[in-house]
mmCIF file of C-alpha atoms in Angstrom:
data_model
loop_
_atom_site.group_PDB
_atom_site.id
_atom_site.type_symbol
_atom_site.label_atom_id
_atom_site.label_comp_id
_atom_site.label_asym_id
_atom_site.label_seq_id
_atom_site.Cartn_x
_atom_site.Cartn_y
_atom_site.Cartn_z
ATOM 1 C CA MET A 30 -236.926 83.188 -232.753
ATOM 2 C CA LEU A 31 -236.851 84.306 -229.137
ATOM 3 C CA LYS A 32 -233.542 85.375 -227.704
ATOM 4 C CA ILE A 33 -233.171 85.479 -223.895
ATOM 5 C CA ILE A 34 -230.202 87.301 -222.448
ATOM 6 C CA VAL A 35 -229.266 86.330 -218.884
ATOM 7 C CA GLY A 36 -228.018 89.307 -216.967
ATOM 8 C CA ASP A 37 -224.970 89.066 -214.705
ATOM 9 C CA VAL A 38 -225.570 89.228 -210.934
ATOM 10 C CA ASP A 39 -222.762 89.762 -208.413
ATOM 11 C CA GLU A 40 -222.279 86.472 -206.546
ATOM 12 C CA PRO A 41 -219.864 85.397 -203.743
ATOM 13 C CA PRO A 42 -216.666 83.558 -204.662
ATOM 14 C CA LEU A 43 -216.727 79.791 -205.095
ATOM 15 C CA PHE A 44 -214.144 77.328 -203.613
ATOM 16 C CA THR A 45 -212.704 74.719 -205.920
ATOM 17 C CA LEU A 46 -213.618 71.949 -203.435
ATOM 18 C CA PRO A 47 -216.602 71.565 -201.145
ATOM 19 C CA SER A 48 -214.190 70.645 -198.264
ATOM 20 C CA TYR A 49 -210.473 70.241 -197.694
ATOM 21 C CA ILE A 50 -208.461 67.577 -195.831
ATOM 22 C CA MET A 51 -204.872 68.449 -194.886
ATOM 23 C CA ASP A 52 -202.221 67.042 -192.621
ATOM 24 C CA VAL A 53 -199.098 68.129 -190.756
ATOM 25 C CA TYR A 54 -196.602 66.292 -188.554
ATOM 26 C CA GLU A 55 -196.630 66.829 -184.815
ATOM 27 C CA ASN A 56 -193.827 68.884 -183.286
ATOM 28 C CA ALA A 57 -193.593 70.844 -186.548
ATOM 29 C CA LYS A 58 -192.135 74.325 -186.242
ATOM 30 C CA ILE A 59 -194.360 77.366 -186.130
ATOM 31 C CA GLY A 60 -194.982 78.653 -189.667
ATOM 32 C CA THR A 61 -194.960 75.245 -191.351
ATOM 33 C CA ILE A 62 -197.200 75.186 -194.456
ATOM 34 C CA VAL A 63 -200.194 72.891 -193.985
ATOM 35 C CA GLY A 64 -202.016 73.452 -197.332
ATOM 36 C CA THR A 65 -203.794 75.964 -199.587
ATOM 37 C CA VAL A 66 -207.429 76.673 -200.318
ATOM 38 C CA THR A 67 -208.567 78.300 -203.572
ATOM 39 C CA ALA A 68 -211.681 80.326 -204.453
ATOM 40 C CA GLN A 69 -212.656 82.339 -207.581
ATOM 41 C CA ASP A 70 -215.177 85.000 -208.472
ATOM 42 C CA PRO A 71 -217.784 83.340 -210.719
ATOM 43 C CA ASP A 72 -218.797 86.672 -212.211
ATOM 44 C CA SER A 73 -217.433 87.949 -215.484
ATOM 45 C CA ALA A 74 -215.643 90.675 -213.602
ATOM 46 C CA ASN A 75 -213.415 88.052 -211.933
ATOM 47 C CA ASN A 76 -212.615 90.180 -208.921
ATOM 48 C CA LEU A 77 -209.799 89.336 -206.558
ATOM 49 C CA VAL A 78 -210.624 87.168 -203.536
ATOM 50 C CA ARG A 79 -209.413 87.538 -199.958
ATOM 51 C CA TYR A 80 -209.237 84.700 -197.392
ATOM 52 C CA PHE A 81 -209.507 84.593 -193.576
ATOM 53 C CA ILE A 82 -210.208 82.011 -190.890
ATOM 54 C CA ASP A 83 -213.406 82.186 -188.946
ATOM 55 C CA HIS A 84 -212.042 82.287 -185.349
ATOM 56 C CA ASN A 85 -215.131 81.168 -183.549
ATOM 57 C CA THR A 86 -213.426 78.436 -181.501
ATOM 58 C CA GLU A 87 -210.194 78.324 -179.523
ATOM 59 C CA GLU A 88 -208.607 75.608 -181.673
ATOM 60 C CA ASP A 89 -208.843 77.720 -184.825
ATOM 61 C CA ARG A 90 -206.149 79.951 -183.465
ATOM 62 C CA TYR A 91 -203.592 77.196 -183.941
ATOM 63 C CA PHE A 92 -203.414 78.213 -187.634
ATOM 64 C CA THR A 93 -202.993 81.312 -189.792
ATOM 65 C CA ILE A 94 -203.911 81.912 -193.466
ATOM 66 C CA ASP A 95 -202.475 84.197 -196.114
ATOM 67 C CA ALA A 96 -205.223 86.608 -197.100
ATOM 68 C CA ASN A 97 -204.111 86.776 -200.737
ATOM 69 C CA THR A 98 -203.002 83.219 -201.513
ATOM 70 C CA GLY A 99 -205.092 81.126 -199.073
ATOM 71 C CA THR A 100 -202.028 79.272 -197.713
ATOM 72 C CA ILE A 101 -202.620 77.837 -194.242
ATOM 73 C CA LYS A 102 -199.669 77.694 -191.804
ATOM 74 C CA THR A 103 -199.174 76.463 -188.242
ATOM 75 C CA ALA A 104 -199.271 78.998 -185.422
ATOM 76 C CA LYS A 105 -198.303 76.614 -182.598
ATOM 77 C CA VAL A 106 -196.523 73.299 -181.985
ATOM 78 C CA PHE A 107 -198.839 70.293 -182.034
ATOM 79 C CA ASP A 108 -198.862 67.036 -180.074
ATOM 80 C CA ARG A 109 -200.763 64.235 -181.752
ATOM 81 C CA GLU A 110 -201.182 62.361 -178.464
ATOM 82 C CA GLU A 111 -203.197 65.307 -177.134
ATOM 83 C CA THR A 112 -205.271 66.327 -180.217
ATOM 84 C CA PRO A 113 -205.026 64.288 -183.451
ATOM 85 C CA TRP A 114 -207.491 66.401 -185.474
ATOM 86 C CA TYR A 115 -208.333 70.096 -185.942
ATOM 87 C CA ASN A 116 -211.357 71.474 -187.797
ATOM 88 C CA ILE A 117 -211.404 75.052 -189.036
ATOM 89 C CA THR A 118 -213.589 77.138 -191.336
ATOM 90 C CA VAL A 119 -212.077 79.324 -194.102
ATOM 91 C CA THR A 120 -214.074 82.264 -195.428
ATOM 92 C CA ALA A 121 -213.557 83.928 -198.829
ATOM 93 C CA SER A 122 -214.870 87.324 -199.968
ATOM 94 C CA GLU A 123 -214.445 89.608 -203.015
ATOM 95 C CA ILE A 124 -212.370 92.710 -202.574
ATOM 96 C CA GLU A 125 -214.935 94.780 -204.430
ATOM 97 C CA SER A 126 -217.884 93.268 -202.595
ATOM 98 C CA PRO A 127 -216.745 92.328 -199.027
ATOM 99 C CA GLY A 128 -220.278 91.612 -197.967
ATOM 100 C CA LEU A 129 -220.507 88.561 -200.248
ATOM 101 C CA LEU A 130 -218.995 85.629 -198.349
ATOM 102 C CA SER A 131 -218.558 81.931 -198.908
ATOM 103 C CA HIS A 132 -217.335 79.314 -196.400
ATOM 104 C CA VAL A 133 -215.562 75.964 -196.672
ATOM 105 C CA PRO A 134 -214.668 73.430 -193.890
ATOM 106 C CA VAL A 135 -211.033 72.367 -193.567
ATOM 107 C CA GLY A 136 -209.962 69.287 -191.585
ATOM 108 C CA ILE A 137 -206.306 69.074 -190.515
ATOM 109 C CA LYS A 138 -204.871 65.760 -189.366
ATOM 110 C CA ILE A 139 -201.813 65.732 -187.093
ATOM 111 C CA LEU A 140 -199.426 63.036 -188.255
ATOM 112 C CA ASP A 141 -197.535 61.010 -185.666
ATOM 113 C CA ILE A 142 -193.798 60.786 -185.163
ATOM 114 C CA ASN A 143 -192.067 58.392 -182.781
ATOM 115 C CA ASP A 144 -191.561 60.706 -179.830
ATOM 116 C CA ASN A 145 -192.901 58.575 -176.936
ATOM 117 C CA PRO A 146 -191.047 55.571 -175.515
ATOM 118 C CA PRO A 147 -192.991 52.389 -174.754
ATOM 119 C CA GLU A 148 -194.046 51.541 -171.205
ATOM 120 C CA LEU A 149 -195.665 48.690 -169.313
ATOM 121 C CA ALA A 150 -199.333 48.287 -170.055
ATOM 122 C CA GLU A 151 -200.165 48.308 -166.293
ATOM 123 C CA ASP A 152 -198.664 48.075 -162.840
ATOM 124 C CA TYR A 153 -198.143 44.335 -162.620
ATOM 125 C CA ASP A 154 -198.406 42.465 -159.324
ATOM 126 C CA VAL A 155 -196.000 39.594 -159.919
ATOM 127 C CA VAL A 156 -196.075 36.710 -157.440
ATOM 128 C CA VAL A 157 -193.730 33.727 -157.154
ATOM 129 C CA CYS A 158 -194.673 30.702 -155.080
ATOM 130 C CA GLU A 159 -192.329 29.286 -152.491
ATOM 131 C CA ASN A 160 -192.531 25.871 -154.124
ATOM 132 C CA SER A 161 -191.759 27.126 -157.663
ATOM 133 C CA LYS A 162 -189.576 25.078 -160.005
ATOM 134 C CA PRO A 163 -186.794 26.249 -162.354
ATOM 135 C CA ASN A 164 -187.892 27.698 -165.742
ATOM 136 C CA GLN A 165 -191.438 28.067 -164.502
ATOM 137 C CA ILE A 166 -193.472 30.934 -166.007
ATOM 138 C CA ILE A 167 -194.823 33.029 -163.160
ATOM 139 C CA HIS A 168 -196.239 35.985 -165.122
ATOM 140 C CA THR A 169 -196.724 37.460 -168.628
ATOM 141 C CA ILE A 170 -196.370 41.176 -169.283
ATOM 142 C CA SER A 171 -197.120 43.475 -172.213
ATOM 143 C CA ALA A 172 -196.349 47.074 -173.222
ATOM 144 C CA THR A 173 -198.077 50.035 -174.777
ATOM 145 C CA ASP A 174 -197.008 53.125 -176.711
ATOM 146 C CA ARG A 175 -198.798 56.427 -177.149
ATOM 147 C CA ASP A 176 -197.433 56.757 -180.669
ATOM 148 C CA ASP A 177 -199.355 55.520 -183.718
ATOM 149 C CA PHE A 178 -197.750 52.875 -185.923
ATOM 150 C CA THR A 179 -199.162 52.373 -189.412
ATOM 151 C CA ASN A 180 -198.226 48.702 -189.584
ATOM 152 C CA GLY A 181 -198.959 47.925 -185.958
ATOM 153 C CA GLN A 182 -196.866 48.272 -182.840
ATOM 154 C CA ARG A 183 -193.813 46.112 -182.255
ATOM 155 C CA PHE A 184 -192.108 45.867 -178.865
ATOM 156 C CA HIS A 185 -188.948 44.121 -177.796
ATOM 157 C CA PHE A 186 -188.326 43.020 -174.164
ATOM 158 C CA SER A 187 -184.989 42.293 -172.503
ATOM 159 C CA LEU A 188 -183.225 42.459 -169.149
ATOM 160 C CA ASP A 189 -181.469 45.693 -168.258
ATOM 161 C CA ASP A 190 -177.792 45.220 -169.171
ATOM 162 C CA SER A 191 -176.667 47.897 -166.700
ATOM 163 C CA PHE A 192 -177.386 45.480 -163.827
ATOM 164 C CA PRO A 193 -175.599 42.191 -163.087
ATOM 165 C CA LEU A 194 -177.198 38.933 -164.135
ATOM 166 C CA ASN A 195 -180.171 38.137 -161.964
ATOM 167 C CA PRO A 196 -179.694 34.683 -160.363
ATOM 168 C CA ASN A 197 -183.369 34.306 -159.456
ATOM 169 C CA PHE A 198 -185.429 35.321 -162.511
ATOM 170 C CA THR A 199 -185.101 35.777 -166.264
ATOM 171 C CA LEU A 200 -187.181 37.261 -169.104
ATOM 172 C CA LYS A 201 -188.296 35.679 -172.385
ATOM 173 C CA ASP A 202 -189.525 37.771 -175.340
ATOM 174 C CA ASN A 203 -192.507 36.017 -176.922
ATOM 175 C CA GLU A 204 -192.213 38.154 -180.129
ATOM 176 C CA ASP A 205 -195.899 39.039 -179.946
ATOM 177 C CA ASN A 206 -195.532 42.218 -177.944
ATOM 178 C CA THR A 207 -195.534 40.182 -174.713
ATOM 179 C CA ALA A 208 -192.845 38.706 -172.502
ATOM 180 C CA SER A 209 -192.793 35.931 -169.893
ATOM 181 C CA ILE A 210 -191.040 36.014 -166.523
ATOM 182 C CA LEU A 211 -189.405 32.721 -165.582
ATOM 183 C CA THR A 212 -187.680 31.434 -162.455
ATOM 184 C CA ARG A 213 -184.011 30.406 -162.555
ATOM 185 C CA ARG A 214 -183.997 28.281 -159.408
ATOM 186 C CA ARG A 215 -186.313 26.296 -157.179
ATOM 187 C CA ARG A 216 -187.638 27.061 -153.733
ATOM 188 C CA PHE A 217 -188.111 30.591 -152.434
ATOM 189 C CA SER A 218 -188.522 31.476 -148.758
ATOM 190 C CA ARG A 219 -190.431 34.412 -147.347
ATOM 191 C CA THR A 220 -188.433 34.316 -144.131
ATOM 192 C CA THR A 221 -185.198 34.819 -146.082
ATOM 193 C CA GLN A 222 -186.496 37.396 -148.580
ATOM 194 C CA ASP A 223 -190.107 38.249 -149.311
ATOM 195 C CA MET A 224 -189.601 40.629 -152.253
ATOM 196 C CA TYR A 225 -187.389 40.724 -155.379
ATOM 197 C CA TYR A 226 -186.792 43.391 -158.041
ATOM 198 C CA LEU A 227 -186.328 42.677 -161.756
ATOM 199 C CA PRO A 228 -185.224 45.613 -163.990
ATOM 200 C CA ILE A 229 -186.246 45.232 -167.662
ATOM 201 C CA MET A 230 -185.895 47.212 -170.929
ATOM 202 C CA ILE A 231 -188.689 47.824 -173.472
ATOM 203 C CA SER A 232 -187.997 49.201 -176.984
ATOM 204 C CA ASP A 233 -190.334 49.963 -179.887
ATOM 205 C CA GLY A 234 -189.968 49.478 -183.655
ATOM 206 C CA GLY A 235 -190.306 53.132 -184.605
ATOM 207 C CA ILE A 236 -187.824 55.304 -186.472
ATOM 208 C CA PRO A 237 -185.858 56.246 -184.539
ATOM 209 C CA SER A 238 -186.357 53.467 -182.028
ATOM 210 C CA LEU A 239 -187.105 54.545 -178.479
ATOM 211 C CA SER A 240 -186.757 52.519 -175.279
ATOM 212 C CA SER A 241 -187.499 52.806 -171.589
ATOM 213 C CA SER A 242 -186.669 50.903 -168.428
ATOM 214 C CA ALA A 243 -189.015 49.552 -165.788
ATOM 215 C CA THR A 244 -188.669 47.554 -162.586
ATOM 216 C CA LEU A 245 -190.932 44.668 -161.747
ATOM 217 C CA VAL A 246 -191.628 43.917 -158.087
ATOM 218 C CA ILE A 247 -191.912 40.181 -157.439
ATOM 219 C CA ARG A 248 -193.438 39.027 -154.157
ATOM 220 C CA VAL A 249 -192.842 35.646 -152.561
ATOM 221 C CA CYS A 250 -196.064 33.986 -151.384
ATOM 222 C CA ALA A 251 -197.283 30.689 -150.061
ATOM 223 C CA CYS A 252 -199.356 28.813 -152.643
ATOM 224 C CA GLU A 253 -201.526 25.763 -152.836
ATOM 225 C CA ARG A 254 -200.517 22.715 -154.855
ATOM 226 C CA ASP A 255 -202.543 23.962 -157.815
ATOM 227 C CA GLY A 256 -200.699 27.307 -157.809
ATOM 228 C CA ARG A 257 -203.325 29.408 -156.078
ATOM 229 C CA VAL A 258 -201.869 32.024 -153.775
ATOM 230 C CA ARG A 259 -202.673 31.387 -150.137
ATOM 231 C CA THR A 260 -200.955 34.263 -148.346
ATOM 232 C CA CYS A 261 -198.098 36.742 -148.689
ATOM 233 C CA HIS A 262 -195.881 39.014 -146.590
ATOM 234 C CA ALA A 263 -196.778 39.675 -142.963
ATOM 235 C CA GLU A 264 -199.989 37.620 -143.208
ATOM 236 C CA ALA A 265 -197.898 34.523 -143.755
ATOM 237 C CA PHE A 266 -196.112 34.929 -140.448
ATOM 238 C CA LEU A 267 -199.391 35.583 -138.651
ATOM 239 C CA SER A 268 -200.870 32.435 -140.099
ATOM 240 C CA SER A 269 -197.839 30.389 -139.089
ATOM 241 C CA ALA A 270 -198.267 31.659 -135.528
ATOM 242 C CA GLY A 271 -201.948 30.749 -135.553
ATOM 243 C CA LEU A 272 -203.175 34.329 -135.175
ATOM 244 C CA SER A 273 -205.548 36.023 -137.549
ATOM 245 C CA THR A 274 -205.915 39.734 -138.110
ATOM 246 C CA GLY A 275 -209.098 39.840 -136.036
ATOM 247 C CA ALA A 276 -207.374 38.096 -133.125
ATOM 248 C CA LEU A 277 -204.505 40.567 -133.184
ATOM 249 C CA ILE A 278 -206.917 43.511 -133.193
ATOM 250 C CA ALA A 279 -208.787 42.036 -130.204
ATOM 251 C CA ILE A 280 -205.531 41.536 -128.268
ATOM 252 C CA LEU A 281 -204.443 45.078 -129.033
ATOM 253 C CA LEU A 282 -207.766 46.491 -127.810
ATOM 254 C CA CYS A 283 -207.484 44.519 -124.560
ATOM 255 C CA VAL A 284 -203.990 45.860 -123.936
ATOM 256 C CA ILE A 285 -205.160 49.428 -124.558
ATOM 257 C CA ILE A 286 -208.091 48.996 -122.143
ATOM 258 C CA LEU A 287 -205.798 47.599 -119.433
ATOM 259 C CA LEU A 288 -203.386 50.494 -119.830
ATOM 260 C CA ALA A 289 -206.260 52.974 -119.581
ATOM 261 C CA ILE A 290 -207.489 51.334 -116.346
ATOM 262 C CA VAL A 291 -203.996 51.442 -114.803
ATOM 263 C CA VAL A 292 -203.544 55.111 -115.707
ATOM 264 C CA LEU A 293 -206.987 55.971 -114.271
ATOM 265 C CA PHE A 294 -206.244 54.092 -111.036
ATOM 266 C CA ILE A 295 -202.899 55.881 -110.558
ATOM 267 C CA THR A 296 -204.516 59.253 -111.251
ATOM 268 C CA LEU A 297 -207.243 58.638 -108.650
ATOM 269 C CA ARG A 298 -204.698 57.503 -106.068
ATOM 270 C CA ARG A 299 -202.635 60.638 -106.560
ATOM 271 C CA SER A 300 -205.660 62.918 -106.381
ATOM 272 C CA LYS A 301 -206.777 61.384 -103.073
ATOM 273 C CA LYS A 302 -203.354 61.501 -101.400
ATOM 274 C CA GLU A 303 -203.379 63.824 -98.349
ATOM 275 C CA PRO A 304 -200.414 65.615 -96.752
ATOM 276 C CA LEU A 305 -198.723 64.016 -93.774
ATOM 277 C CA ILE A 306 -199.317 67.015 -91.476
ATOM 278 C CA ILE A 307 -202.430 69.037 -92.206
ATOM 279 C CA SER A 308 -202.012 71.657 -89.486
ATOM 280 C CA GLU A 309 -200.314 72.252 -86.161
ATOM 281 C CA GLU A 310 -203.471 71.182 -84.348
ATOM 282 C CA ASP A 311 -203.531 67.730 -85.925
ATOM 283 C CA VAL A 312 -203.694 65.140 -83.172
ATOM 284 C CA ARG A 313 -202.227 62.287 -85.160
ATOM 285 C CA GLU A 314 -198.721 60.990 -84.603
ATOM 286 C CA ASN A 315 -195.965 63.103 -86.098
ATOM 287 C CA VAL A 316 -192.363 62.142 -86.679
ATOM 288 C CA VAL A 317 -190.044 65.122 -86.725
ATOM 289 C CA THR A 318 -186.436 64.636 -87.769
ATOM 290 C CA TYR A 319 -183.561 66.965 -86.952
ATOM 291 C CA ASP A 320 -180.225 66.640 -88.711
ATOM 292 C CA ASP A 321 -177.896 68.619 -86.441
ATOM 293 C CA GLU A 322 -174.258 67.793 -87.022
ATOM 294 C CA GLY A 323 -171.719 68.454 -84.298
ATOM 295 C CA GLY A 324 -168.165 69.675 -84.602
ATOM 296 C CA GLY A 325 -166.446 66.359 -83.778
ATOM 297 C CA GLU A 326 -164.330 65.271 -80.848
ATOM 298 C CA GLU A 327 -162.264 68.473 -80.807
ATOM 299 C CA ASP A 328 -165.408 70.659 -80.523
ATOM 300 C CA THR A 329 -165.908 70.772 -76.729
ATOM 301 C CA GLU A 330 -167.707 74.116 -76.684
ATOM 302 C CA ALA A 331 -170.765 73.182 -78.805
ATOM 303 C CA PHE A 332 -172.418 71.217 -76.012
ATOM 304 C CA ASP A 333 -171.906 70.189 -72.429
ATOM 305 C CA ILE A 334 -169.985 66.931 -72.575
ATOM 306 C CA THR A 335 -170.701 66.198 -68.945
ATOM 307 C CA ALA A 336 -174.320 65.486 -69.839
ATOM 308 C CA LEU A 337 -173.174 62.399 -71.727
ATOM 309 C CA ARG A 338 -170.877 61.168 -69.005
ATOM 310 C CA ASN A 339 -173.027 61.750 -65.941
ATOM 311 C CA PRO A 340 -176.837 61.721 -65.585
ATOM 312 C CA SER A 341 -176.528 64.374 -62.922
ATOM 313 C CA ALA A 342 -175.656 66.892 -65.631
ATOM 314 C CA ALA A 343 -179.109 66.421 -67.226
ATOM 315 C CA GLU A 344 -180.992 67.703 -64.226
ATOM 316 C CA GLU A 345 -182.442 70.655 -66.038
ATOM 317 C CA LEU A 346 -185.696 69.968 -67.831
ATOM 318 C CA LYS A 347 -185.297 69.494 -71.580
ATOM 319 C CA TYR A 348 -188.195 70.875 -73.571
ATOM 320 C CA ARG A 349 -189.433 69.305 -76.774
ATOM 321 C CA ARG A 350 -188.107 70.995 -79.893
ATOM 322 C CA ASP A 351 -191.098 70.128 -82.042
ATOM 323 C CA VAL A 352 -193.809 71.492 -79.700
ATOM 324 C CA ARG A 353 -193.811 74.765 -77.797
ATOM 325 C CA PRO A 354 -195.499 74.117 -74.425
ATOM 326 C CA GLU A 355 -198.010 76.608 -73.239
ATOM 327 C CA VAL A 356 -197.230 76.059 -69.549
ATOM 328 C CA LYS A 357 -193.727 75.573 -68.249
ATOM 329 C CA PRO A 358 -193.811 72.413 -66.110
ATOM 330 C CA THR A 359 -192.106 72.298 -62.776
ATOM 331 C CA ALA A 360 -190.394 68.957 -62.584
ATOM 332 C CA LYS A 361 -189.460 67.320 -59.386
ATOM 333 C CA HIS A 362 -185.876 66.156 -59.415
ATOM 334 C CA PRO A 363 -183.942 64.258 -56.833
ATOM 335 C CA THR A 364 -181.423 66.080 -54.744
ATOM 336 C CA SER A 365 -177.766 66.078 -55.719
ATOM 337 C CA SER A 366 -176.955 63.856 -52.762
ATOM 338 C CA SER A 367 -179.068 61.034 -54.167
ATOM 339 C CA LEU A 368 -177.845 61.296 -57.776
ATOM 340 C CA ASP A 369 -174.626 59.421 -57.090
ATOM 341 C CA SER A 370 -176.505 56.331 -55.938
ATOM 342 C CA ILE A 371 -179.424 56.418 -58.419
ATOM 343 C CA ASP A 372 -179.984 53.438 -60.699
ATOM 344 C CA VAL A 373 -180.329 54.028 -64.465
ATOM 345 C CA HIS A 374 -183.454 51.900 -64.628
ATOM 346 C CA GLU A 375 -185.094 53.889 -61.867
ATOM 347 C CA PHE A 376 -183.948 57.091 -63.535
ATOM 348 C CA ILE A 377 -185.620 56.198 -66.840
ATOM 349 C CA LYS A 378 -188.819 55.128 -65.061
ATOM 350 C CA GLN A 379 -188.895 58.452 -63.254
ATOM 351 C CA ARG A 380 -188.464 60.366 -66.506
ATOM 352 C CA LEU A 381 -191.230 58.312 -68.108
ATOM 353 C CA ALA A 382 -193.597 59.060 -65.245
ATOM 354 C CA GLU A 383 -192.830 62.758 -65.493
ATOM 355 C CA ALA A 384 -193.553 62.736 -69.257
ATOM 356 C CA ASP A 385 -196.868 60.928 -68.723
ATOM 357 C CA LEU A 386 -197.982 63.365 -66.031
ATOM 358 C CA ASP A 387 -196.829 66.525 -67.796
ATOM 359 C CA PRO A 388 -199.969 68.523 -68.833
ATOM 360 C CA SER A 389 -198.081 70.400 -71.564
ATOM 361 C CA VAL A 390 -197.157 67.251 -73.509
ATOM 362 C CA PRO A 391 -199.433 66.598 -76.519
ATOM 363 C CA PRO A 392 -201.489 63.393 -76.443
ATOM 364 C CA TYR A 393 -199.220 61.422 -78.756
ATOM 365 C CA ASP A 394 -196.038 59.446 -78.332
ATOM 366 C CA SER A 395 -192.753 61.275 -77.817
ATOM 367 C CA LEU A 396 -189.300 59.815 -78.112
ATOM 368 C CA GLN A 397 -186.796 60.948 -75.477
ATOM 369 C CA THR A 398 -183.234 59.661 -75.572
ATOM 370 C CA TYR A 399 -180.840 59.495 -72.628
ATOM 371 C CA ALA A 400 -177.177 58.676 -73.090
ATOM 372 C CA TYR A 401 -175.334 57.366 -70.028
ATOM 373 C CA GLU A 402 -171.891 55.848 -69.970
ATOM 374 C CA GLY A 403 -172.156 54.345 -66.473
ATOM 375 C CA GLN A 404 -170.272 54.821 -63.207
ATOM 376 C CA ARG A 405 -167.786 53.016 -60.950
ATOM 377 C CA SER A 406 -165.671 51.604 -63.844
ATOM 378 C CA GLU A 407 -162.428 50.125 -62.602
ATOM 379 C CA ALA A 408 -160.517 51.257 -65.668
ATOM 380 C CA GLY A 409 -161.998 54.698 -65.660
ATOM 381 C CA SER A 410 -162.679 56.720 -68.800
ATOM 382 C CA ILE A 411 -160.248 56.513 -71.729
ATOM 383 C CA SER A 412 -161.855 59.422 -73.561
ATOM 384 C CA SER A 413 -159.732 62.488 -74.186
ATOM 385 C CA LEU A 414 -162.660 64.824 -74.760
ATOM 386 C CA ASP A 415 -162.589 66.219 -71.246
ATOM 387 C CA SER A 416 -158.894 65.689 -70.538
ATOM 388 C CA ALA A 417 -157.056 68.725 -69.250
ATOM 389 C CA THR A 418 -153.656 67.036 -68.920
ATOM 390 C CA THR A 419 -150.872 66.424 -71.450
ATOM 391 C CA HIS A 420 -149.136 63.194 -72.418
ATOM 392 C CA SER A 421 -146.195 64.027 -70.214
ATOM 393 C CA ASP A 422 -148.408 64.078 -67.100
ATOM 394 C CA GLN A 423 -149.966 60.620 -67.604
ATOM 395 C CA ASP A 424 -148.634 57.145 -66.709
ATOM 396 C CA TYR A 425 -149.662 54.347 -69.077
ATOM 397 C CA ASN A 426 -148.136 51.435 -67.237
ATOM 398 C CA TYR A 427 -151.547 50.366 -65.993
ATOM 399 C CA LEU A 428 -152.479 49.335 -69.558
ATOM 400 C CA GLY A 429 -150.398 46.197 -69.159
ATOM 401 C CA ASP A 430 -152.743 45.019 -66.382
ATOM 402 C CA TRP A 431 -155.893 45.163 -68.546
ATOM 403 C CA GLY A 432 -155.322 41.878 -70.308
ATOM 404 C CA PRO A 433 -154.418 40.655 -73.821
ATOM 405 C CA GLU A 434 -157.060 42.879 -75.442
ATOM 406 C CA PHE A 435 -155.009 45.966 -74.577
ATOM 407 C CA LYS A 436 -151.573 44.420 -75.225
ATOM 408 C CA LYS A 437 -150.980 46.339 -78.447
ATOM 409 C CA LEU A 438 -152.065 49.599 -76.806
ATOM 410 C CA ALA A 439 -149.782 48.937 -73.821
ATOM 411 C CA GLU A 440 -146.812 48.297 -76.154
ATOM 412 C CA LEU A 441 -147.549 51.458 -78.132
ATOM 413 C CA TYR A 442 -147.772 53.728 -75.085
ATOM 414 C CA GLY A 443 -144.909 51.866 -73.425
ATOM 415 C CA GLU A 444 -142.599 52.814 -76.317
ATOM 416 C CA ILE A 445 -143.727 56.469 -76.034
ATOM 417 C CA GLU A 446 -142.993 56.404 -72.288
ATOM 418 C CA SER A 447 -139.527 54.875 -72.843
ATOM 419 C CA GLU A 448 -138.685 57.488 -75.496
ATOM 420 C CA ARG A 449 -139.802 60.304 -73.147
ATOM 421 C CA THR A 450 -137.640 58.835 -70.337
ATOM 422 C CA THR A 451 -134.520 58.541 -72.449
#
């Protein structure tokens, strides 16, 4: 007989399972129990075991573990739609021999709750033809939900009850998670309205049931007989006018080029414009304007009135106001004895000859004006500018001899004379 005694060797603790699978609902509160792992000392000493999580990755910090019992709890709030699974590693060691370690993988599944409302599966581009008929299906839509349903998703479609009944379109639930959009009337016109809005409601079959609203944009387009879309919106009006997009771009470029040419031409014209008078020595014709306003009929001191009534008063040479002569000309004037018999025509010719022969006059045209009332009038002057008498010293009876043109004036002054006599 041979008896073999196996000696005891200190070994690390052993977990009851090679791996653990646990689960917890999303949105669970912090501190919710997820599960428990168990390990024992295989030695005869049966030492106590301590547990801890190997925090080698960031996701391990979503959980905590009781060092004595091995109970795993949540450390944060989870969202299944973001991360449905978490994998951690739990380590066990003996209190008496902390250097002896054993590890076990733990997978934690995040269970779903109905916390997301359904929504349209995509941004639908719904088009209705102008020649559509009533109850015609123009589009089919579907929905999606981020939540996970064990028995499959179930969606219900309907029109939004918060809006009045739509007279143009309706919605039909196909009971297969899809819905059809139908027309209520015939004939649509882009010129009247090129876009319609259809608000709808989508609800899911979860517990509790969640719903959401969405608005479908329906465009009115021109279609072929077989239903193919030919054109929509602004392109339709361009086509009806016979202009394509390329033609419009070409016209716009031509207009821009023409405007640029006009602006350039105006700029060049302005840059080349010269002043009217460059300097005092310019020999070109100059027009100088003086706006001197007199004092009226009562102002007899501002100027010599006799110069307007008699040419003999303008004997003295009148210098030009726009040019200062270098040499004072000596003009030859007729004697005073011949002024009474001089003719106006001869007088103007004489003045013209003097201006032409004057060496101080610049070599360009000059305008000289002479005002002459005339002489030897039978009626005499009726102006009161140079009158030194009063009404009481004058006799107006001669006005009656001037003819019918002065009849009213004769009657007026005749009444004044009769009143002064009486």
